[in-house]
Tab-separated table of C-alpha atoms and ligand atoms in Angstrom:
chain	number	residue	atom	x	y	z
A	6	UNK	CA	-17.493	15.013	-16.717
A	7	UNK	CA	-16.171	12.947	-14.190
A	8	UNK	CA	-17.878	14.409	-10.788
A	9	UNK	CA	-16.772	12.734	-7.069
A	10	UNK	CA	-19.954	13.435	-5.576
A	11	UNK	CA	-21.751	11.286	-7.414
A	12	UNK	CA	-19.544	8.285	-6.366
A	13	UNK	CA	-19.654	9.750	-2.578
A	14	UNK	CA	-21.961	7.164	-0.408
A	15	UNK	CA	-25.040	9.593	0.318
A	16	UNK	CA	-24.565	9.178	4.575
A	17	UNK	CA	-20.852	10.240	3.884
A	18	UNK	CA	-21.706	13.295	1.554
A	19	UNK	CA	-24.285	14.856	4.182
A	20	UNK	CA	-22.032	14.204	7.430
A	21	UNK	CA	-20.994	16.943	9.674
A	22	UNK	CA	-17.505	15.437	10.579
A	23	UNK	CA	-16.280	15.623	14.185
A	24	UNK	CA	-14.436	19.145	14.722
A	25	UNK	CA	-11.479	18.759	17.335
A	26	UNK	CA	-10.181	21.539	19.289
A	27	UNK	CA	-6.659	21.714	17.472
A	28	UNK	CA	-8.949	21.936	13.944
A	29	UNK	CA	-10.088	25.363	15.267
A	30	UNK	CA	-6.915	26.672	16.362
A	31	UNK	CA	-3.731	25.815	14.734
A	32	UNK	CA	-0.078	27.444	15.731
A	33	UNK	CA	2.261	26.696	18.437
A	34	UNK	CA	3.702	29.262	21.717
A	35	UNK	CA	-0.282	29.706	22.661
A	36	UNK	CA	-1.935	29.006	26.109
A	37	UNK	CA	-4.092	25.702	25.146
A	38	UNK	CA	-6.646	25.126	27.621
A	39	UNK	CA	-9.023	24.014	25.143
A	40	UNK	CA	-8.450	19.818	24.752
A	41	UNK	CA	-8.554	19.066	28.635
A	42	UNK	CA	-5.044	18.080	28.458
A	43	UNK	CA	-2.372	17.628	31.211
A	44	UNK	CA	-0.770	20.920	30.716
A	45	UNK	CA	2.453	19.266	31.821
A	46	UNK	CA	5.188	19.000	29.363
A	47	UNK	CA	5.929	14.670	28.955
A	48	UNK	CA	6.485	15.446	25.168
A	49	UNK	CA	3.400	13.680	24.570
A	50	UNK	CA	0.643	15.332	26.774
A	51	UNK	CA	-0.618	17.170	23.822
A	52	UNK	CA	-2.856	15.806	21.287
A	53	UNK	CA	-1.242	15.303	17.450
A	54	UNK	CA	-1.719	17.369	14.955
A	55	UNK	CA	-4.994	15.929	13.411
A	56	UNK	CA	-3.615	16.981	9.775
A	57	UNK	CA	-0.275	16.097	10.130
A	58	UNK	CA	0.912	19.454	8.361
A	59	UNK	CA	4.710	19.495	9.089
A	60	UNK	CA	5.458	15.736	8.189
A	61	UNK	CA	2.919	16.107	4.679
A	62	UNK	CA	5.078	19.544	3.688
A	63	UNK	CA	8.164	17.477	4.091
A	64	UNK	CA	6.700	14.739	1.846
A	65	UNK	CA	5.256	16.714	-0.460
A	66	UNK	CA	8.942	17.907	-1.674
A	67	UNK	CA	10.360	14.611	-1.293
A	68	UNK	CA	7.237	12.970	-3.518
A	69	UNK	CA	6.932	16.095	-5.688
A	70	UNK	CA	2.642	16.046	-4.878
A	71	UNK	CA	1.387	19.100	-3.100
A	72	UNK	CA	0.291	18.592	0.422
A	73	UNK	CA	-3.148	19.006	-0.321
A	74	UNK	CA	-3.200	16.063	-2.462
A	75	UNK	CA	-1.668	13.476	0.236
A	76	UNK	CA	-3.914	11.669	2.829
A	77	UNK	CA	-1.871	9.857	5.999
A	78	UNK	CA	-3.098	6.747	7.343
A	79	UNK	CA	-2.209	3.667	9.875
A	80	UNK	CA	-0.506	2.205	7.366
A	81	UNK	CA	-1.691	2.247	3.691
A	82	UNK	CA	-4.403	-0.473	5.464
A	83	UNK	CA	-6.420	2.525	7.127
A	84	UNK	CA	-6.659	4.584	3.027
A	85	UNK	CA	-7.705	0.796	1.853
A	86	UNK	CA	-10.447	1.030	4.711
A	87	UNK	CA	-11.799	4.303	4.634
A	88	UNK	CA	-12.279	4.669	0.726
A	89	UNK	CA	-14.084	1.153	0.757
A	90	UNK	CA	-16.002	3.037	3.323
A	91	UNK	CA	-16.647	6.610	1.989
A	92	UNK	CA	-17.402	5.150	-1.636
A	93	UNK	CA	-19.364	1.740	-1.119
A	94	UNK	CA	-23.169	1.100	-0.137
A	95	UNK	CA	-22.491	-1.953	1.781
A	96	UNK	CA	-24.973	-4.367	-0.080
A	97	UNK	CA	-25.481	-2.394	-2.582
A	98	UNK	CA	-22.199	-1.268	-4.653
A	99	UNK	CA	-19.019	-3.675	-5.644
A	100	UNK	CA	-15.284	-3.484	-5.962
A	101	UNK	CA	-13.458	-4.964	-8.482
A	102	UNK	CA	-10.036	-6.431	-8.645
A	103	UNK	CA	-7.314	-8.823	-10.341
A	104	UNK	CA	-6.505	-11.914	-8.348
A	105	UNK	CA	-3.972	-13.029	-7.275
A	106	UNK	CA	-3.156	-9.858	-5.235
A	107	UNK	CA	-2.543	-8.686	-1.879
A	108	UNK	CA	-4.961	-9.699	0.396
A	109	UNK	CA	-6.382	-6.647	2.419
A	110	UNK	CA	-8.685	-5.009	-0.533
A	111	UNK	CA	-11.079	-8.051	-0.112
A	112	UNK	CA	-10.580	-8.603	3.588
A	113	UNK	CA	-11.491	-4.759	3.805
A	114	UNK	CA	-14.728	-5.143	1.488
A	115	UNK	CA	-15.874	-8.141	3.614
A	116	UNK	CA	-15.778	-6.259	6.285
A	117	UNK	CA	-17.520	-3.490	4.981
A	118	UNK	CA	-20.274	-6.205	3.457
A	119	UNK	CA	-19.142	-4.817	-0.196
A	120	UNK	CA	-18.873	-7.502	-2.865
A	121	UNK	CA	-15.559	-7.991	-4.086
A	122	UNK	CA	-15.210	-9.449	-8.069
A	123	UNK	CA	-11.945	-10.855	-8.548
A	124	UNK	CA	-10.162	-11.147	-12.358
A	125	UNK	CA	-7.733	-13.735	-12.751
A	126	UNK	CA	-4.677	-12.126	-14.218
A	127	UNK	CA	-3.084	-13.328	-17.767
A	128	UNK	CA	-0.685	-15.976	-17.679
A	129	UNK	CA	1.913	-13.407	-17.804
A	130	UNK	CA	0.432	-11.561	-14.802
A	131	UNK	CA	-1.036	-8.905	-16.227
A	132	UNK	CA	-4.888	-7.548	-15.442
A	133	UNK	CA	-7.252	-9.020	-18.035
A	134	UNK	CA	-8.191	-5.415	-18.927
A	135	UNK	CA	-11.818	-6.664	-21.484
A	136	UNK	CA	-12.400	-8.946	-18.571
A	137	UNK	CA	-12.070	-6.309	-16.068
A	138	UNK	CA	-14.222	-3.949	-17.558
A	139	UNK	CA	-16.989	-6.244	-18.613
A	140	UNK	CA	-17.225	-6.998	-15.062
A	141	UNK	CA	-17.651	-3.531	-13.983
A	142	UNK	CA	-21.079	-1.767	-13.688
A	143	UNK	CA	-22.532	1.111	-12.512
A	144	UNK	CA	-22.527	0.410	-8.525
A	145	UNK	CA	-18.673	-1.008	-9.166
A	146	UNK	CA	-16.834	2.236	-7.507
A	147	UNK	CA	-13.539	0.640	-6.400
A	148	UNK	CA	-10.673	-0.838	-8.675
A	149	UNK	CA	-8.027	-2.137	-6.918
A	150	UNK	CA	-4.750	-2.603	-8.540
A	151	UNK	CA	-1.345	-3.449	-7.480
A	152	UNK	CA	2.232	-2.390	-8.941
A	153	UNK	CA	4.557	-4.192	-8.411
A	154	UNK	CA	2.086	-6.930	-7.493
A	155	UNK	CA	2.348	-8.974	-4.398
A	156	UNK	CA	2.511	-11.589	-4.980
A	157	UNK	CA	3.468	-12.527	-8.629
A	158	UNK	CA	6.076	-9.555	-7.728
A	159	UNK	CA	5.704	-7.947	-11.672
A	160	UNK	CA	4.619	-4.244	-11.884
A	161	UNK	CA	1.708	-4.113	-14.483
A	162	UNK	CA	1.459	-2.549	-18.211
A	163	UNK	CA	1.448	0.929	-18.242
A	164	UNK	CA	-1.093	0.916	-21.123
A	165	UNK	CA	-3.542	-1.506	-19.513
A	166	UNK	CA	-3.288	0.175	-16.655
A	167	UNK	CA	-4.261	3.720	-18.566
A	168	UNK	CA	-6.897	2.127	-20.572
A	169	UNK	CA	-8.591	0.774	-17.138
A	170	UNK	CA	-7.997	4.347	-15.191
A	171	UNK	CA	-9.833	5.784	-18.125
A	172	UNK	CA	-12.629	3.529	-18.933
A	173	UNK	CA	-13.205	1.958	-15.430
A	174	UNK	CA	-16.610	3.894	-13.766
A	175	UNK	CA	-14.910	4.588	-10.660
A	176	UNK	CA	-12.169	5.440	-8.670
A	177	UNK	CA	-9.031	3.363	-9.699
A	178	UNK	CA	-6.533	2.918	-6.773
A	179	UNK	CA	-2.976	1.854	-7.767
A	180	UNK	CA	-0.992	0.532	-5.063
A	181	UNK	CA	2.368	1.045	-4.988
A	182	UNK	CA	3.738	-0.355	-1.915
A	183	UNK	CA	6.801	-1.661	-3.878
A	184	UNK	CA	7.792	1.115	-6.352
A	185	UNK	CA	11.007	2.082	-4.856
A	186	UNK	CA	12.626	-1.161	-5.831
A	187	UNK	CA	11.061	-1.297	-8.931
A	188	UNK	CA	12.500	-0.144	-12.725
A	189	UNK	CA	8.953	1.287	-13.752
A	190	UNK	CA	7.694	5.006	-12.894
A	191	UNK	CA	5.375	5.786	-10.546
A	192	UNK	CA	1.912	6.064	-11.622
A	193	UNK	CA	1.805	9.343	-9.575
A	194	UNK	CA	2.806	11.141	-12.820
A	195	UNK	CA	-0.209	10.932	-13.950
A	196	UNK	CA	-2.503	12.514	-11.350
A	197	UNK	CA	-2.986	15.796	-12.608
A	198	UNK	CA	-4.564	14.241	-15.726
A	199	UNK	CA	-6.917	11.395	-13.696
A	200	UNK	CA	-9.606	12.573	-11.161
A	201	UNK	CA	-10.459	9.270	-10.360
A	202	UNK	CA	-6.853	8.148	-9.649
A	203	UNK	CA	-5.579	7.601	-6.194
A	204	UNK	CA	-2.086	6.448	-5.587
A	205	UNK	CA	-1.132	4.047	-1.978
A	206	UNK	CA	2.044	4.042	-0.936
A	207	UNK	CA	3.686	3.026	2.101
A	208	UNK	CA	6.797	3.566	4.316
A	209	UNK	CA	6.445	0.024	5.586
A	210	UNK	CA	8.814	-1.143	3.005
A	211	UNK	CA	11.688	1.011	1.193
A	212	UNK	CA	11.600	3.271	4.227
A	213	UNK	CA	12.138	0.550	6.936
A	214	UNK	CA	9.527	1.830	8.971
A	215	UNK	CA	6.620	-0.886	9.587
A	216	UNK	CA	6.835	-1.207	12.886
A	217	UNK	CA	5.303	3.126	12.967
A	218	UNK	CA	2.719	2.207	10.779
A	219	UNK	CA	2.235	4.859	8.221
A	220	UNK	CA	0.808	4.795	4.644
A	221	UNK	CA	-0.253	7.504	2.020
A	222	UNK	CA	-2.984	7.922	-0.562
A	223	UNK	CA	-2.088	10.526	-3.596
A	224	UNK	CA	-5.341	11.894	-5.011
A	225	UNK	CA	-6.936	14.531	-7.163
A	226	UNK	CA	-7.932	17.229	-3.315
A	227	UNK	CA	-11.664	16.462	-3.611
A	228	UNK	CA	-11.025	12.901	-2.857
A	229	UNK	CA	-8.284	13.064	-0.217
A	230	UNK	CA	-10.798	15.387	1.712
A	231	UNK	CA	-13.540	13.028	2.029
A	232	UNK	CA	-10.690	11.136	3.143
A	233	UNK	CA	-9.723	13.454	5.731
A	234	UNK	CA	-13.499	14.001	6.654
A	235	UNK	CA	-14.005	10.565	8.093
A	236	UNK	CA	-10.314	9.466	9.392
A	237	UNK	CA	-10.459	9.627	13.306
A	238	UNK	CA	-8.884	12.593	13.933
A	239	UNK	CA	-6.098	11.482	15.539
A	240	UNK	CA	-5.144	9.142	13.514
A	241	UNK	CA	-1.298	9.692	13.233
A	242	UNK	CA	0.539	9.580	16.661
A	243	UNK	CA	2.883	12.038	17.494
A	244	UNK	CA	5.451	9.302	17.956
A	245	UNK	CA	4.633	8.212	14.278
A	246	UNK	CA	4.891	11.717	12.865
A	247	UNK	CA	8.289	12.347	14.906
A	248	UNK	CA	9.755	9.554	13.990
A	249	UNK	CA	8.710	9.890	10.384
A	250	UNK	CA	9.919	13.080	9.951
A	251	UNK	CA	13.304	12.416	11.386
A	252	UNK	CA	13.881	9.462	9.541
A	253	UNK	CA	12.541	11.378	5.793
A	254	UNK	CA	15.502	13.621	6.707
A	255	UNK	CA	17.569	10.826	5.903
A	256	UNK	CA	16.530	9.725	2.366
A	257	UNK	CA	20.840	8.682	1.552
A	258	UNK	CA	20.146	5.892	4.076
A	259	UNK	CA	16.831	4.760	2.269
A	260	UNK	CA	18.544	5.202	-0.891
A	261	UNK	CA	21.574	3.088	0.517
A	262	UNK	CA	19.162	0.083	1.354
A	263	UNK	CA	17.173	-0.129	-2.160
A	264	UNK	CA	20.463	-0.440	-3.818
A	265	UNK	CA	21.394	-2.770	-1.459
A	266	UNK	CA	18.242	-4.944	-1.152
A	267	UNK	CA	18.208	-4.841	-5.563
A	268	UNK	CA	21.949	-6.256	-5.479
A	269	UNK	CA	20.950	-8.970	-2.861
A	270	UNK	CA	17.471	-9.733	-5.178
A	271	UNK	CA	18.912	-10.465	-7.844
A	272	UNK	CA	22.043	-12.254	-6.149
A	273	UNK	CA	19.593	-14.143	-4.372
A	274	UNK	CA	17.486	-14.896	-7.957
A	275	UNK	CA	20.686	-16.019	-9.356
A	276	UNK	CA	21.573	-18.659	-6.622
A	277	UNK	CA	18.123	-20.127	-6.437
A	278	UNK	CA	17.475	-20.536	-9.978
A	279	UNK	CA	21.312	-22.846	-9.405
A	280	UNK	CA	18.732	-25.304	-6.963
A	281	UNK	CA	17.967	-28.338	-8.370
A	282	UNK	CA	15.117	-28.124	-6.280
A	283	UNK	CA	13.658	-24.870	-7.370
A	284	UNK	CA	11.677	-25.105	-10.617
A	285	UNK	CA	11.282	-21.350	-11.500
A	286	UNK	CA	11.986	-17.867	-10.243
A	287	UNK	CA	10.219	-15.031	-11.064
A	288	UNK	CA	11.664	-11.839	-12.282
A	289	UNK	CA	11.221	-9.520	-9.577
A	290	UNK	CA	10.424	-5.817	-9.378
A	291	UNK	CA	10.200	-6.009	-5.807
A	292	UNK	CA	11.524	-6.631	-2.216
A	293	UNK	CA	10.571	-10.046	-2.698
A	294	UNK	CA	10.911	-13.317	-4.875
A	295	UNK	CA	8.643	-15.718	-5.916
A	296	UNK	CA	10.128	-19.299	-6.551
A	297	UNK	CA	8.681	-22.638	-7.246
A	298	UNK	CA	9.086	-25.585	-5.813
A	299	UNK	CA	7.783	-29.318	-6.566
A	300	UNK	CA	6.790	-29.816	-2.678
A	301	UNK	CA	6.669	-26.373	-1.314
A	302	UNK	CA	5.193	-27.514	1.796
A	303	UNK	CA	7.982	-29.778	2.567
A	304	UNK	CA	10.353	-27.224	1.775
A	305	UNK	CA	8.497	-24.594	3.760
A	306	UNK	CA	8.316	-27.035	6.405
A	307	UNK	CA	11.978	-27.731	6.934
A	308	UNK	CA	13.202	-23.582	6.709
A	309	UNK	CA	11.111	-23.411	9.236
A	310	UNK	CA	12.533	-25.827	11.476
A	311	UNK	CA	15.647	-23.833	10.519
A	312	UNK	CA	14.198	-21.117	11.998
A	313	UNK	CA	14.357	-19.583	8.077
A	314	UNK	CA	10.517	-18.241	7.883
A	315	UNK	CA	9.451	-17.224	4.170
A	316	UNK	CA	5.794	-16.856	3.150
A	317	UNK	CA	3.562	-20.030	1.699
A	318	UNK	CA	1.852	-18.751	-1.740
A	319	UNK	CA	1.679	-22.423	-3.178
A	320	UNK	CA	-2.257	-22.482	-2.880
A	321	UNK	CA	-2.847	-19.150	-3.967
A	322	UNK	CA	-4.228	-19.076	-7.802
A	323	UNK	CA	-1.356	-18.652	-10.281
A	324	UNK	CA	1.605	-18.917	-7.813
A	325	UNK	CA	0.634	-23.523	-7.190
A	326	UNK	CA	4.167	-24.331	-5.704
A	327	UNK	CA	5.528	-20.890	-4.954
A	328	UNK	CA	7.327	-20.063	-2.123
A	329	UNK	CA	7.406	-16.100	-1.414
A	330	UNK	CA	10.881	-14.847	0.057
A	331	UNK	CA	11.607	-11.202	0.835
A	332	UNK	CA	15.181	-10.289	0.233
A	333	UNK	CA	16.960	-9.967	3.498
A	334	UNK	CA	20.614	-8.969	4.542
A	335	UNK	CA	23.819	-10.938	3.066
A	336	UNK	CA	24.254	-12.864	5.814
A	337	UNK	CA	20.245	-13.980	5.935
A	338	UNK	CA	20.362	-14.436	2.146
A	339	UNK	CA	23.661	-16.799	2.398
A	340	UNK	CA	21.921	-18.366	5.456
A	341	UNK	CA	18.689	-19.438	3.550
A	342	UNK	CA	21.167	-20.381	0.535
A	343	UNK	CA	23.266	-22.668	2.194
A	344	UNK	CA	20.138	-24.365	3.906
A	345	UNK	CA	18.645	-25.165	0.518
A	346	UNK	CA	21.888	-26.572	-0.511
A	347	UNK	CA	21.638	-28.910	2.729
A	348	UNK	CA	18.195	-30.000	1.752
B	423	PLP	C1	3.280	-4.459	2.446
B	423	PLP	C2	2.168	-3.936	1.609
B	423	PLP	C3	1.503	-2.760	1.965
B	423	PLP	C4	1.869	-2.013	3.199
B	423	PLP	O1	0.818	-1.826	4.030
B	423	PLP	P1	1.021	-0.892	5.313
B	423	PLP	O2	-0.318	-0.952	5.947
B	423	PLP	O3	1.353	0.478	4.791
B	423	PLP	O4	2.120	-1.467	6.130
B	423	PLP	C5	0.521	-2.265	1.132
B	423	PLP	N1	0.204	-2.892	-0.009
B	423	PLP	C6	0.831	-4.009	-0.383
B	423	PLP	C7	0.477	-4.642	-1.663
B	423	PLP	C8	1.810	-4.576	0.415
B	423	PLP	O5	2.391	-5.717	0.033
């Protein structure tokens, strides 16, 4: 029987988390005088709701997972954090992942001092699932996977992924940062029937709202409350959770740009692959493509001079020679088009 406490970090099990003042009282058209805040009204002088109740109702019935399943963070970057935190001894427990991937879960773990064991995907891109597991032991209480991937921009097996949420010994996060662009299901289906699964996703992307920094981690409740226990407890701003709910009133515009941004992708797939100069394009399930180049540096080099700014992978394992290019408007797509063609 799968149990969370015994993956908990002891320190984190027996800690008596910080209780704010709005934790004890919750409700609005009341006399606060207990926060020591400037009683006067700037539309900011009072402290945010510490959890974020409104804005997780409203995406609970746009993400069809009940409220008490979703964690809010600064971005998906703050779940990464804290569950490396809550769930690995530093020196003592490990993380395991595929490579190449994005580039925060090991950044995080050094951080946190917790060994990070990397599995070189297939030559199709998918995880080496025997390779994965044979790594994993009993102090390894993180799997990080990523679907669609960034970078090889390919969403991963269903089946290897099941087989790895069942026989992996820990938690195994899925993050889904691009899974509104891509043709694949979420793996948030499948929560009900996975304790140890924990879904990121992020309204950096899709949403078009990076710049308010705001992520989410779907999770069986006994995991998205240790969560909760050691997030600062204001971690969402009121400007973030204002913002956020205005804009999740307006899911025909977000709609309106995937479609878009999917059209452009594979417009944009279409014209490179025409390059002479461009040796392979990946198919894409993302925001993003992934071509090839003979001297991506060069290449690189002279967008950039063009003031055309995509993202170096060439030296990253798997991707030698790619160039990474998120799909932009028409007008930016034609733009970095036509300065290929001038190459
Ligand atoms: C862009 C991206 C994110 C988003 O992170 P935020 O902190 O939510 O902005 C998460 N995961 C992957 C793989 C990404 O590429």
């Amino acid at each position: 029987m799968f149990d969370i406490n015994n993956l908990i970090r002891e320190n984190i099990r027996r800690l008596v988390p910080y209780s704010s003042a709005r934790d004890e009282f919750q409700g609005e058209d009341a006399i606060f005088l207990d926060a020591n805040e400037n009683p006067y009204n700037t539309t900011l002088n009072r402290y945010p709701d510490p959890r974020q109740i409104r804005l997780k109702q409203t995406i609970a019935a746009i993400k069809n997972v009940p409220a008490d399943k979703i964690f809010l963070g600064n971005g998906s970057d703050e779940a990464i954090d804290l569950l490396i935190r809550a769930f690995c001894e530093p020196g003592t427990d490990n993380i395991v992942s595929i490579k190449p991937t994005y580039g925060m879960y090991k950044v995080c773990a050094d951080i946190n001092n917790v060994e990070f064991r990397e599995v070189l995907l297939t030559a199709d891109f998918q995880p080496d699932t025997a390779q994965l597991l044979k790594m994993s032991d009993a102090n390894s209480k993180l799997l990080f996977l990523c679907s669609p991937n960034n970078p090889t921009s390919n969403s991963l097996n269903k089946n290897d992924v099941v087989r790895l949420i069942e026989e992996f010994p820990g938690l195994v996060i899925i993050d889904e940062a691009y899974i509104d662009f891509s043709t694949t299901e979420s793996f948030a289906g499948l929560l009900d029937r996975y304790p140890n699964l924990v879904i990121l996703q992020t309204f950096s992307k899709a949403w078009g709202m990076a710049g308010v920094r705001l992520g989410m981690a779907f999770a069986a409740k006994e995991i998205i409350a240790v969560l909760n226990r050691i997030k600062y407890p204001y971690n969402i701003n009121i400007l973030t959770q204002r913002t956020a709910l205005e804009r999740l009133n307006d899911t025909a515009s977000k709609d309106k740009w995937i479609s878009m941004i999917i059209k452009q992708r594979d417009y944009l797939a279409r014209e490179l692959a025409k390059l002479p100069m461009v040796k392979r394009v990946l198919p894409s399930d993302a925001n993003f493509l992934m071509a090839r180049f003979d001297n991506p540096r060069e290449i690189f080099a002279y967008l950039t001079a063009k003031k055309i700014i995509v993202r170096d992978r060439s030296k990253v394992s798997l991707c030698e020679g790619f160039l990474r290019i998120t799909v932009g408007t028409e007008a930016e797509n034609l733009a970095l088009i036509s300065a290929l063609q001038q190459y």
